[in-house]
XYZ file of C-alpha atoms in Angstrom:
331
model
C -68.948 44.628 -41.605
C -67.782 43.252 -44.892
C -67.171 45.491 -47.804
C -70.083 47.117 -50.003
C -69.502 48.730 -53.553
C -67.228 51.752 -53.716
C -67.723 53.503 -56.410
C -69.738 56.450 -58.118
C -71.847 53.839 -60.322
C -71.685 50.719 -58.037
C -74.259 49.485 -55.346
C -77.148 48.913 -56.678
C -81.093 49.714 -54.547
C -83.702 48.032 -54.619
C -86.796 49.658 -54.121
C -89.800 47.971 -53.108
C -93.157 49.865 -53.891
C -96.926 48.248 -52.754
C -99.478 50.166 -54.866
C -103.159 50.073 -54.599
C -105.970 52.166 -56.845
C -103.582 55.514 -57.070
C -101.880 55.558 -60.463
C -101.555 59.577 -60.075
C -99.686 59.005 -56.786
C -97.342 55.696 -58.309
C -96.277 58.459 -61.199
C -95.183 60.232 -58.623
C -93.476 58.289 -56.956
C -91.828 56.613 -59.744
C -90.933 60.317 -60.823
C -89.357 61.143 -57.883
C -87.106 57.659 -58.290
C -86.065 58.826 -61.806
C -84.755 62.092 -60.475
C -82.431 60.155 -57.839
C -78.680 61.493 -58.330
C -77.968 57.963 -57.838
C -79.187 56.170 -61.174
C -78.480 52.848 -60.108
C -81.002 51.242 -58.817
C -84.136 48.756 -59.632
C -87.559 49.148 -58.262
C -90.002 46.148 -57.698
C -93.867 47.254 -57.387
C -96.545 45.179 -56.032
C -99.948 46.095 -57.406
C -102.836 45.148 -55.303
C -105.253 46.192 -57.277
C -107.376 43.506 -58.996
C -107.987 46.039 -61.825
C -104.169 46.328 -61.956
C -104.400 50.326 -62.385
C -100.257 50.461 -62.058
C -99.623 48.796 -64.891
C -100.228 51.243 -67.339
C -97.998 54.134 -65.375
C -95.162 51.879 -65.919
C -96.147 50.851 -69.702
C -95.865 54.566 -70.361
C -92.448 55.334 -68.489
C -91.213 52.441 -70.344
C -88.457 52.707 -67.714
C -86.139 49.095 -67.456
C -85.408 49.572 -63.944
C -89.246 49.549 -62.982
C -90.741 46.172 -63.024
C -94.650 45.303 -62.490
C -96.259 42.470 -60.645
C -99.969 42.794 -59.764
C -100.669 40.720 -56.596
C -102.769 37.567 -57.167
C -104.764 37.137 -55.105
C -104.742 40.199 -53.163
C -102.692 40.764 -50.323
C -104.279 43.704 -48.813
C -102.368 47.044 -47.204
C -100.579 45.279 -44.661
C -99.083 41.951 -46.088
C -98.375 43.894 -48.938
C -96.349 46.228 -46.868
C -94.740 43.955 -45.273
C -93.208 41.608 -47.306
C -91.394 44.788 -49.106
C -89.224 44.203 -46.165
C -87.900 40.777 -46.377
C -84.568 40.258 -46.051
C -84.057 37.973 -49.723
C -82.435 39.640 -52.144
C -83.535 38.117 -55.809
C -82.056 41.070 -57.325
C -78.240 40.972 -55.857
C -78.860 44.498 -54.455
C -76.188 46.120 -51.863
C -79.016 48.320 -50.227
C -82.383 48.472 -50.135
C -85.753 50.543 -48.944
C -89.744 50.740 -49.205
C -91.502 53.391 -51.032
C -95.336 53.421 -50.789
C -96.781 55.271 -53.665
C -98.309 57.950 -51.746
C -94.956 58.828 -50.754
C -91.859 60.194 -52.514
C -88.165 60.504 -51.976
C -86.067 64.091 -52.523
C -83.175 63.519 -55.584
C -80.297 62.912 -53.011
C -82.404 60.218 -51.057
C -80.054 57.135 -52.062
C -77.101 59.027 -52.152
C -76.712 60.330 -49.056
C -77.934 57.655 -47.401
C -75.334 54.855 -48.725
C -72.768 57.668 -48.002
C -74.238 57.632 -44.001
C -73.738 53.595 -44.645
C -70.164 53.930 -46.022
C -69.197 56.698 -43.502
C -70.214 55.204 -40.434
C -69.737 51.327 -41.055
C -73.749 50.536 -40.037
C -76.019 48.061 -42.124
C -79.043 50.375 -40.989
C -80.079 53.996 -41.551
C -83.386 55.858 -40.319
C -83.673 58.535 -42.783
C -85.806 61.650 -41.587
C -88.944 62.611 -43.516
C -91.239 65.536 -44.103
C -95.203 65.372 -43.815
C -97.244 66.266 -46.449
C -100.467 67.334 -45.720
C -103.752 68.405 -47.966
C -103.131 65.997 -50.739
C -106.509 66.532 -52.160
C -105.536 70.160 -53.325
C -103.660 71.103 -55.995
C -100.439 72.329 -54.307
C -100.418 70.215 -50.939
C -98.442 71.777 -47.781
C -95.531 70.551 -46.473
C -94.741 70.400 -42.863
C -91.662 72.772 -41.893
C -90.833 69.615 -39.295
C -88.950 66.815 -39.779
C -90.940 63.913 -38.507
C -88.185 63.079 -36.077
C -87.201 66.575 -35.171
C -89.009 66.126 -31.947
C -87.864 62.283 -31.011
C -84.164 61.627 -32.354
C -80.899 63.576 -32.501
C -78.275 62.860 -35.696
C -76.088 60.031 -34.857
C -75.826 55.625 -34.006
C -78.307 54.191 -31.587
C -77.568 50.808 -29.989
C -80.900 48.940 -30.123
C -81.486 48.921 -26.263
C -81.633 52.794 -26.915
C -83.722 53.051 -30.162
C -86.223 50.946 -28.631
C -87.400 53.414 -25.831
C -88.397 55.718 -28.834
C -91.611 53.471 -28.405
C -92.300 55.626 -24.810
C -92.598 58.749 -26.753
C -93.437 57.896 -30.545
C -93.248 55.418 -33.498
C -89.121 54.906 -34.059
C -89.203 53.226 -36.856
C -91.205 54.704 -39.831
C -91.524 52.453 -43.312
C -90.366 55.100 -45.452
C -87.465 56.656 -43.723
C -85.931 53.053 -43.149
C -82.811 52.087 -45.757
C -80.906 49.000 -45.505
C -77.746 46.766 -46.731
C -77.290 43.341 -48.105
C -75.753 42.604 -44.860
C -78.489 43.784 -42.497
C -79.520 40.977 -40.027
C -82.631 42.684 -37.990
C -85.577 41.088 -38.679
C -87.372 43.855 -40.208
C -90.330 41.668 -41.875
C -92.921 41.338 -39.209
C -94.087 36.997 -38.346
C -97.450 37.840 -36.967
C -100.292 39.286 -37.962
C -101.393 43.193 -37.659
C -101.783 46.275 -39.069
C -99.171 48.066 -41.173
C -99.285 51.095 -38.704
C -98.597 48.447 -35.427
C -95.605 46.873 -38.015
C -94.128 50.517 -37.731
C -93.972 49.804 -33.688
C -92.488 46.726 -34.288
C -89.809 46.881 -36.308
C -88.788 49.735 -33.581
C -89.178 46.646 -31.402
C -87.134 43.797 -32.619
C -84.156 45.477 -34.157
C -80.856 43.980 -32.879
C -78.231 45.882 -34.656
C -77.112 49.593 -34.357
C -79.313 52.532 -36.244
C -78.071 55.512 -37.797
C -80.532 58.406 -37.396
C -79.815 60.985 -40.138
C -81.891 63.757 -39.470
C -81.789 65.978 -42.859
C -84.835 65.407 -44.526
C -84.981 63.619 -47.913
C -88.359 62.368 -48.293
C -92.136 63.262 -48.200
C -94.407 60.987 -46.626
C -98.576 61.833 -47.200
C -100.797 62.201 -43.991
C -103.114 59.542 -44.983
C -103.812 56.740 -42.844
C -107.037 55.791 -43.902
C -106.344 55.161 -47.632
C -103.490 53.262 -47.015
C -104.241 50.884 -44.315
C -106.798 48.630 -45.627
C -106.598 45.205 -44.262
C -108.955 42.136 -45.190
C -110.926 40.118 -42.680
C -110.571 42.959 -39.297
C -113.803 42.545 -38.941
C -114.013 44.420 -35.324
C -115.488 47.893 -34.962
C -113.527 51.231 -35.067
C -113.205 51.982 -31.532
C -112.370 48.179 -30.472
C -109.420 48.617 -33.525
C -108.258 51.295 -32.430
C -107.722 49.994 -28.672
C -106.217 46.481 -29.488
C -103.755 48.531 -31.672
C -102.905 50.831 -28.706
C -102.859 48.029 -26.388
C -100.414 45.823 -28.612
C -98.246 49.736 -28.442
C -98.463 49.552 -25.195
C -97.507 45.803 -24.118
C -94.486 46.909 -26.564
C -93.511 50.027 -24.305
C -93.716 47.656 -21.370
C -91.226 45.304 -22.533
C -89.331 47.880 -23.306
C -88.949 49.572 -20.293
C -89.031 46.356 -17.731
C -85.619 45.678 -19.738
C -84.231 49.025 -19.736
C -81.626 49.301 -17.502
C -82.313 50.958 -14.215
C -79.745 53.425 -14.399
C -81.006 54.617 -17.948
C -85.049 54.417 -16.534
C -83.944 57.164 -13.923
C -82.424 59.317 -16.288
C -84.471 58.644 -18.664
C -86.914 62.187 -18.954
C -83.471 64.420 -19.323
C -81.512 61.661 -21.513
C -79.855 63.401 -24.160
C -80.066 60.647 -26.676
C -83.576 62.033 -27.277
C -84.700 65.767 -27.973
C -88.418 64.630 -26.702
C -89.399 67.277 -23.927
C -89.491 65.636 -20.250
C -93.046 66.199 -19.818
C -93.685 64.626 -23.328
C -91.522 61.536 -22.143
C -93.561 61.508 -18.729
C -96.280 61.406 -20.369
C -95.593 57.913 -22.466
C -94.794 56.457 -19.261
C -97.723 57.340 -17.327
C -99.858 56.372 -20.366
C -98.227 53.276 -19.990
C -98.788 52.444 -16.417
C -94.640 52.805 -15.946
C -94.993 56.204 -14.030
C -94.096 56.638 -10.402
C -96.547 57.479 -7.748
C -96.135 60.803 -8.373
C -95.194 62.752 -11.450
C -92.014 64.811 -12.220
C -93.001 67.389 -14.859
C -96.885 66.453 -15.507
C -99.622 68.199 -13.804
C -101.278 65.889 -11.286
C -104.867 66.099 -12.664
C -103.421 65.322 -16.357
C -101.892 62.443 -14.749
C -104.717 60.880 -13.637
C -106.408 61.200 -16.905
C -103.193 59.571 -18.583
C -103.564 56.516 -16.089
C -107.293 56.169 -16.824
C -106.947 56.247 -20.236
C -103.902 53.903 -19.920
C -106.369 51.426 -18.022
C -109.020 51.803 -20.718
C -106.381 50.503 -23.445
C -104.748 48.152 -20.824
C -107.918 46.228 -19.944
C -110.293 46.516 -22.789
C -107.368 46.141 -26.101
C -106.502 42.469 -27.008
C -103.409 41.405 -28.677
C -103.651 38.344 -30.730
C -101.274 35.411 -29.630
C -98.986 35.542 -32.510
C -98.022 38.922 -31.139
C -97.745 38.122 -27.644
C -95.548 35.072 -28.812
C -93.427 37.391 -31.212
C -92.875 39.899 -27.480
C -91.815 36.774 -25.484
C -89.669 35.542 -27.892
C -87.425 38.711 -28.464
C -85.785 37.867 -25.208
C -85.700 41.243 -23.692
């Protein structure tokens, strides 16, 4: 891996921030990216709102590193999203993450994670992440969990082995994710979908090692609704929600047919994982990837599990753009 910046005020980040219609939340945010113990760094935000609501937050922090482009015409939750992640670098950055302004990031967020970068010689780090919840009140909680206290243990994952994170949970998750210059994984998604089934993805189509550094250093803000709006889904709630669990699943399938078959039957007491075997079980009898007859679940809740699996399995749909993007990852 060739040589990033060494010292104590060289390498810089560049953050990429999608807004939309919460300037109370961007402050935040923004806050939270002045308070960094590493100062350099340069943060790009992408304003969807036609009202351009952003713009004064960052007229009155009058900050040089924060620069304001409102999106025109509108790009909606999940192309804006999404192209945070591209892999050009305009700015001559050395690393690199997305922070959506309901989110924030702890002071020693870009510190410790270029030292996990420096330290272990890997282009790609999957930074753990609290959960906040009650955002409408005045002093929100904040889970005691890490969001992948129940999934990952500290440490590299080959891509083969990150991937079957996708039996048991997301892997990949848009604010936890920091990157280098040199960083070859396709991490901007070519077809079109939600930003919660680009989460899935990007689990999907890595092809370099992961770091996985489990001490928590940022907040990310239970709320799914406000922040996935997407223009022209024009198909009811339920029938959503099943094409998004059926694209999930088709991912979980390709993941396990090329799993090796001496990793599939270890696979509920792997120790790359601290997911509890009936947990794991049950992602692969949701799945249809179960055997006949089930290790750790209970027989009845296995039938359920298949019966729901056949529900996604036969009534989702996956657009062909997706189904082209599975094919062509070669697994």
């Amino acid at each position: 891996m060739p040589e990033l910046p060494d010292g104590p005020e060289t390498g810089l980040v560049h953050v990429r921030m999608p807004t939309y219609k919460r300037p109370e939340l961007l402050r935040r945010a923004l806050t939270s990216l002045q308070q960094q113990t590493w100062e350099n760094w340069v943060c790009d935000i992408y304003d969807d709102d036609p009202e351009a609501a952003g713009g004064e937050v960052v007229r009155e922090l009058a900050d040089p590193r924060i620069h304001y482009t409102q999106n025109k015409p509108q790009k909606y939750a999940s192309a804006n999203i999404n192209t945070c992640f591209t892999l050009n670098n305009p700015r001559d950055a050395d690393y690199f993450c997305v922070l959506e302004d309901d989110n924030y990031l702890l002071p020693e967020f870009m510190a410790e994670n270029i030292a996990v970068v420096r330290d272990h010689k890997v282009n790609l780090v999957l930074r753990n992440q609290i959960t906040e919840f009650n955002s409408h009140v005045e002093v929100p909680t904040l889970s005691t969990d890490g969001v992948l206290d129940h999934l990952f243990k500290e440490g590299i994952y080959t891509p083969e082995m990150f991937r079957l994170s996708l039996i048991m949970g997301i892997g990949v998750s848009n604010g936890g994710l920091f990157w280098t210059r040199h960083t070859k994984s396709p991490i901007e998604i070519t077809c079109t979908c939600t930003a919660v089934l680009q989460e899935y993805i990007r689990t999907f189509i890595l092809t370099e090692p992961i770091y996985v550094a489990m001490k928590p250093l940022a907040v990310w803000m239970e709320n799914e609704a406000a922040t996935t709006r997407n223009g022209g889904d024009k198909a009811a709630y339920m029938q959503r929600e099943l094409n998004l669990k059926r694209a999930i699943q088709t991912l979980q399938r390709a993941t396990w047919k090329a799993t090796p078959a001496a990793v599939r039957q270890n696979f509920l007491e792997h120790p790359a994982f601290t997911t509890a075997a009936d947990a794991r079980e049950r992602g692969l009898i949701k799945a249809h990837l179960g055997g006949l007859v089930p290790k750790t679940v209970p027989l009845r809740e296995a039938i359920e599990l298949i019966l729901r699996g056949s529900l996604i399995r036969f009534s989702g749909k996956t657009d062909a753009d997706f189904e082209a993007l599975v094919k062509n990852q070669g697994l």
